[in-house]
């Protein structure tokens, strides 16, 4: 699943929502990691120049209209990656890698 930030840095499109094994943010070249994190709202938290913590609810909102089964698979995936540090169940937030586009 790709969370693509548009060139203006104001909108996020969810691309390939069925690919739950890989989650990343793709931001426009030149956009700082802090600016990318702010695109996801107050609940998002910048970890470093390469990672953002995004509330799971924010991702679910972007995926709006998906069947309940999709949300169940998404939640299962989060539980599976929690031991590796990619999900914080207490904060209900996902650690997401940031990539930039040319």
mmCIF file with all atom_site columns, C-alpha atoms in Angstrom:
data_model
loop_
_atom_site.group_PDB
_atom_site.id
_atom_site.type_symbol
_atom_site.label_atom_id
_atom_site.label_alt_id
_atom_site.label_comp_id
_atom_site.label_asym_id
_atom_site.label_entity_id
_atom_site.label_seq_id
_atom_site.pdbx_PDB_ins_code
_atom_site.Cartn_x
_atom_site.Cartn_y
_atom_site.Cartn_z
_atom_site.occupancy
_atom_site.B_iso_or_equiv
_atom_site.pdbx_formal_charge
_atom_site.auth_seq_id
_atom_site.auth_comp_id
_atom_site.auth_asym_id
_atom_site.auth_atom_id
_atom_site.pdbx_PDB_model_num
ATOM 1   C CA . UNK A 1 1   ? 0.000   0.000  0.000  1.00 0.00 ? 1   UNK A CA 1
ATOM 2   C CA . UNK A 1 2   ? 1.319   3.407  -0.891 1.00 0.00 ? 2   UNK A CA 1
ATOM 3   C CA . UNK A 1 3   ? 0.293   6.674  0.724  1.00 0.00 ? 3   UNK A CA 1
ATOM 4   C CA . UNK A 1 4   ? 1.182   9.161  -2.007 1.00 0.00 ? 4   UNK A CA 1
ATOM 5   C CA . UNK A 1 5   ? 1.456   12.817 -1.030 1.00 0.00 ? 5   UNK A CA 1
ATOM 6   C CA . UNK A 1 6   ? 0.602   15.148 -3.911 1.00 0.00 ? 6   UNK A CA 1
ATOM 7   C CA . UNK A 1 7   ? 3.027   17.794 -5.148 1.00 0.00 ? 7   UNK A CA 1
ATOM 8   C CA . UNK A 1 8   ? 1.255   20.533 -3.191 1.00 0.00 ? 8   UNK A CA 1
ATOM 9   C CA . UNK A 1 9   ? 1.729   18.538 0.003  1.00 0.00 ? 9   UNK A CA 1
ATOM 10  C CA . UNK A 1 10  ? -1.919  18.923 0.925  1.00 0.00 ? 10  UNK A CA 1
ATOM 11  C CA . UNK A 1 11  ? -3.506  15.674 -0.230 1.00 0.00 ? 11  UNK A CA 1
ATOM 12  C CA . UNK A 1 12  ? -2.777  11.978 0.258  1.00 0.00 ? 12  UNK A CA 1
ATOM 13  C CA . UNK A 1 13  ? -3.954  9.289  -2.161 1.00 0.00 ? 13  UNK A CA 1
ATOM 14  C CA . UNK A 1 14  ? -4.064  5.643  -1.153 1.00 0.00 ? 14  UNK A CA 1
ATOM 15  C CA . UNK A 1 15  ? -2.584  3.469  -3.905 1.00 0.00 ? 15  UNK A CA 1
ATOM 16  C CA . UNK A 1 16  ? -2.803  -0.339 -4.091 1.00 0.00 ? 16  UNK A CA 1
ATOM 17  C CA . UNK A 1 17  ? -4.733  -0.855 -0.824 1.00 0.00 ? 17  UNK A CA 1
ATOM 18  C CA . UNK A 1 18  ? -4.759  -4.628 -1.256 1.00 0.00 ? 18  UNK A CA 1
ATOM 19  C CA . UNK A 1 19  ? -0.966  -4.754 -0.848 1.00 0.00 ? 19  UNK A CA 1
ATOM 20  C CA . UNK A 1 20  ? -0.881  -4.880 2.944  1.00 0.00 ? 20  UNK A CA 1
ATOM 21  C CA . UNK A 1 21  ? 2.598   -6.369 3.262  1.00 0.00 ? 21  UNK A CA 1
ATOM 22  C CA . UNK A 1 22  ? 4.346   -3.198 2.174  1.00 0.00 ? 22  UNK A CA 1
ATOM 23  C CA . UNK A 1 23  ? 3.309   0.204  3.448  1.00 0.00 ? 23  UNK A CA 1
ATOM 24  C CA . UNK A 1 24  ? 5.175   3.350  2.540  1.00 0.00 ? 24  UNK A CA 1
ATOM 25  C CA . UNK A 1 25  ? 4.716   7.064  2.054  1.00 0.00 ? 25  UNK A CA 1
ATOM 26  C CA . UNK A 1 26  ? 5.811   8.488  -1.277 1.00 0.00 ? 26  UNK A CA 1
ATOM 27  C CA . UNK A 1 27  ? 6.408   12.231 -1.056 1.00 0.00 ? 27  UNK A CA 1
ATOM 28  C CA . UNK A 1 28  ? 7.450   14.766 -3.687 1.00 0.00 ? 28  UNK A CA 1
ATOM 29  C CA . UNK A 1 29  ? 11.165  15.431 -4.012 1.00 0.00 ? 29  UNK A CA 1
ATOM 30  C CA . UNK A 1 30  ? 12.227  18.443 -2.005 1.00 0.00 ? 30  UNK A CA 1
ATOM 31  C CA . UNK A 1 31  ? 9.499   18.081 0.606  1.00 0.00 ? 31  UNK A CA 1
ATOM 32  C CA . UNK A 1 32  ? 10.941  17.767 4.088  1.00 0.00 ? 32  UNK A CA 1
ATOM 33  C CA . UNK A 1 33  ? 10.054  14.807 6.248  1.00 0.00 ? 33  UNK A CA 1
ATOM 34  C CA . UNK A 1 34  ? 8.441   17.203 8.741  1.00 0.00 ? 34  UNK A CA 1
ATOM 35  C CA . UNK A 1 35  ? 6.233   18.678 6.005  1.00 0.00 ? 35  UNK A CA 1
ATOM 36  C CA . UNK A 1 36  ? 5.324   15.172 4.862  1.00 0.00 ? 36  UNK A CA 1
ATOM 37  C CA . UNK A 1 37  ? 4.354   14.202 8.420  1.00 0.00 ? 37  UNK A CA 1
ATOM 38  C CA . UNK A 1 38  ? 2.181   17.309 8.775  1.00 0.00 ? 38  UNK A CA 1
ATOM 39  C CA . UNK A 1 39  ? 0.186   16.211 5.723  1.00 0.00 ? 39  UNK A CA 1
ATOM 40  C CA . UNK A 1 40  ? -1.193  13.362 7.856  1.00 0.00 ? 40  UNK A CA 1
ATOM 41  C CA . UNK A 1 41  ? -2.568  15.664 10.542 1.00 0.00 ? 41  UNK A CA 1
ATOM 42  C CA . UNK A 1 42  ? -2.007  16.271 14.229 1.00 0.00 ? 42  UNK A CA 1
ATOM 43  C CA . UNK A 1 43  ? -1.841  12.597 15.148 1.00 0.00 ? 43  UNK A CA 1
ATOM 44  C CA . UNK A 1 44  ? 1.155   11.915 12.912 1.00 0.00 ? 44  UNK A CA 1
ATOM 45  C CA . UNK A 1 45  ? 4.609   12.046 14.452 1.00 0.00 ? 45  UNK A CA 1
ATOM 46  C CA . UNK A 1 46  ? 7.942   12.370 12.715 1.00 0.00 ? 46  UNK A CA 1
ATOM 47  C CA . UNK A 1 47  ? 10.452  9.801  13.959 1.00 0.00 ? 47  UNK A CA 1
ATOM 48  C CA . UNK A 1 48  ? 13.423  10.790 11.784 1.00 0.00 ? 48  UNK A CA 1
ATOM 49  C CA . UNK A 1 49  ? 14.093  11.878 8.205  1.00 0.00 ? 49  UNK A CA 1
ATOM 50  C CA . UNK A 1 50  ? 12.990  8.485  6.903  1.00 0.00 ? 50  UNK A CA 1
ATOM 51  C CA . UNK A 1 51  ? 10.006  7.459  9.080  1.00 0.00 ? 51  UNK A CA 1
ATOM 52  C CA . UNK A 1 52  ? 6.652   8.775  10.258 1.00 0.00 ? 52  UNK A CA 1
ATOM 53  C CA . UNK A 1 53  ? 4.279   7.329  12.842 1.00 0.00 ? 53  UNK A CA 1
ATOM 54  C CA . UNK A 1 54  ? 0.775   7.580  11.359 1.00 0.00 ? 54  UNK A CA 1
ATOM 55  C CA . UNK A 1 55  ? -2.355  6.779  13.364 1.00 0.00 ? 55  UNK A CA 1
ATOM 56  C CA . UNK A 1 56  ? -4.009  3.617  12.066 1.00 0.00 ? 56  UNK A CA 1
ATOM 57  C CA . UNK A 1 57  ? -7.309  5.533  12.049 1.00 0.00 ? 57  UNK A CA 1
ATOM 58  C CA . UNK A 1 58  ? -5.827  8.001  9.555  1.00 0.00 ? 58  UNK A CA 1
ATOM 59  C CA . UNK A 1 59  ? -4.970  5.152  7.197  1.00 0.00 ? 59  UNK A CA 1
ATOM 60  C CA . UNK A 1 60  ? -8.421  3.636  7.689  1.00 0.00 ? 60  UNK A CA 1
ATOM 61  C CA . UNK A 1 61  ? -9.999  6.986  6.836  1.00 0.00 ? 61  UNK A CA 1
ATOM 62  C CA . UNK A 1 62  ? -7.956  7.145  3.617  1.00 0.00 ? 62  UNK A CA 1
ATOM 63  C CA . UNK A 1 63  ? -9.172  3.628  2.819  1.00 0.00 ? 63  UNK A CA 1
ATOM 64  C CA . UNK A 1 64  ? -12.788 4.651  3.414  1.00 0.00 ? 64  UNK A CA 1
ATOM 65  C CA . UNK A 1 65  ? -15.385 2.505  1.743  1.00 0.00 ? 65  UNK A CA 1
ATOM 66  C CA . UNK A 1 66  ? -13.375 -0.701 1.915  1.00 0.00 ? 66  UNK A CA 1
ATOM 67  C CA . UNK A 1 67  ? -15.254 -3.778 3.133  1.00 0.00 ? 67  UNK A CA 1
ATOM 68  C CA . UNK A 1 68  ? -15.031 -4.822 6.791  1.00 0.00 ? 68  UNK A CA 1
ATOM 69  C CA . UNK A 1 69  ? -12.878 -7.774 5.710  1.00 0.00 ? 69  UNK A CA 1
ATOM 70  C CA . UNK A 1 70  ? -10.234 -5.357 4.453  1.00 0.00 ? 70  UNK A CA 1
ATOM 71  C CA . UNK A 1 71  ? -10.050 -3.610 7.824  1.00 0.00 ? 71  UNK A CA 1
ATOM 72  C CA . UNK A 1 72  ? -9.759  -7.002 9.537  1.00 0.00 ? 72  UNK A CA 1
ATOM 73  C CA . UNK A 1 73  ? -6.822  -7.929 7.265  1.00 0.00 ? 73  UNK A CA 1
ATOM 74  C CA . UNK A 1 74  ? -5.244  -4.516 7.889  1.00 0.00 ? 74  UNK A CA 1
ATOM 75  C CA . UNK A 1 75  ? -5.513  -4.982 11.671 1.00 0.00 ? 75  UNK A CA 1
ATOM 76  C CA . UNK A 1 76  ? -4.108  -8.525 11.414 1.00 0.00 ? 76  UNK A CA 1
ATOM 77  C CA . UNK A 1 77  ? -1.153  -7.154 9.474  1.00 0.00 ? 77  UNK A CA 1
ATOM 78  C CA . UNK A 1 78  ? -0.533  -4.521 12.148 1.00 0.00 ? 78  UNK A CA 1
ATOM 79  C CA . UNK A 1 79  ? -0.528  -7.137 14.896 1.00 0.00 ? 79  UNK A CA 1
ATOM 80  C CA . UNK A 1 80  ? 1.907   -9.240 12.856 1.00 0.00 ? 80  UNK A CA 1
ATOM 81  C CA . UNK A 1 81  ? 4.422   -6.401 12.465 1.00 0.00 ? 81  UNK A CA 1
ATOM 82  C CA . UNK A 1 82  ? 4.165   -5.102 16.021 1.00 0.00 ? 82  UNK A CA 1
ATOM 83  C CA . UNK A 1 83  ? 7.005   -7.327 17.347 1.00 0.00 ? 83  UNK A CA 1
ATOM 84  C CA . UNK A 1 84  ? 9.305   -5.869 14.681 1.00 0.00 ? 84  UNK A CA 1
ATOM 85  C CA . UNK A 1 85  ? 8.544   -2.295 15.787 1.00 0.00 ? 85  UNK A CA 1
ATOM 86  C CA . UNK A 1 86  ? 6.393   -1.226 12.840 1.00 0.00 ? 86  UNK A CA 1
ATOM 87  C CA . UNK A 1 87  ? 3.193   -0.876 14.872 1.00 0.00 ? 87  UNK A CA 1
ATOM 88  C CA . UNK A 1 88  ? 2.598   0.562  18.339 1.00 0.00 ? 88  UNK A CA 1
ATOM 89  C CA . UNK A 1 89  ? -0.584  -1.012 19.684 1.00 0.00 ? 89  UNK A CA 1
ATOM 90  C CA . UNK A 1 90  ? -0.815  1.348  22.659 1.00 0.00 ? 90  UNK A CA 1
ATOM 91  C CA . UNK A 1 91  ? -0.712  4.410  20.403 1.00 0.00 ? 91  UNK A CA 1
ATOM 92  C CA . UNK A 1 92  ? -2.505  2.610  17.541 1.00 0.00 ? 92  UNK A CA 1
ATOM 93  C CA . UNK A 1 93  ? 0.076   4.060  15.167 1.00 0.00 ? 93  UNK A CA 1
ATOM 94  C CA . UNK A 1 94  ? 2.026   2.611  12.259 1.00 0.00 ? 94  UNK A CA 1
ATOM 95  C CA . UNK A 1 95  ? 5.695   3.332  11.575 1.00 0.00 ? 95  UNK A CA 1
ATOM 96  C CA . UNK A 1 96  ? 5.931   4.120  7.866  1.00 0.00 ? 96  UNK A CA 1
ATOM 97  C CA . UNK A 1 97  ? 9.005   4.580  5.679  1.00 0.00 ? 97  UNK A CA 1
ATOM 98  C CA . UNK A 1 98  ? 9.189   7.755  3.566  1.00 0.00 ? 98  UNK A CA 1
ATOM 99  C CA . UNK A 1 99  ? 10.372  7.622  -0.044 1.00 0.00 ? 99  UNK A CA 1
ATOM 100 C CA . UNK A 1 100 ? 10.605  10.580 -2.385 1.00 0.00 ? 100 UNK A CA 1
ATOM 101 C CA . UNK A 1 101 ? 9.786   10.833 -6.054 1.00 0.00 ? 101 UNK A CA 1
ATOM 102 C CA . UNK A 1 102 ? 11.890  12.732 -8.571 1.00 0.00 ? 102 UNK A CA 1
#
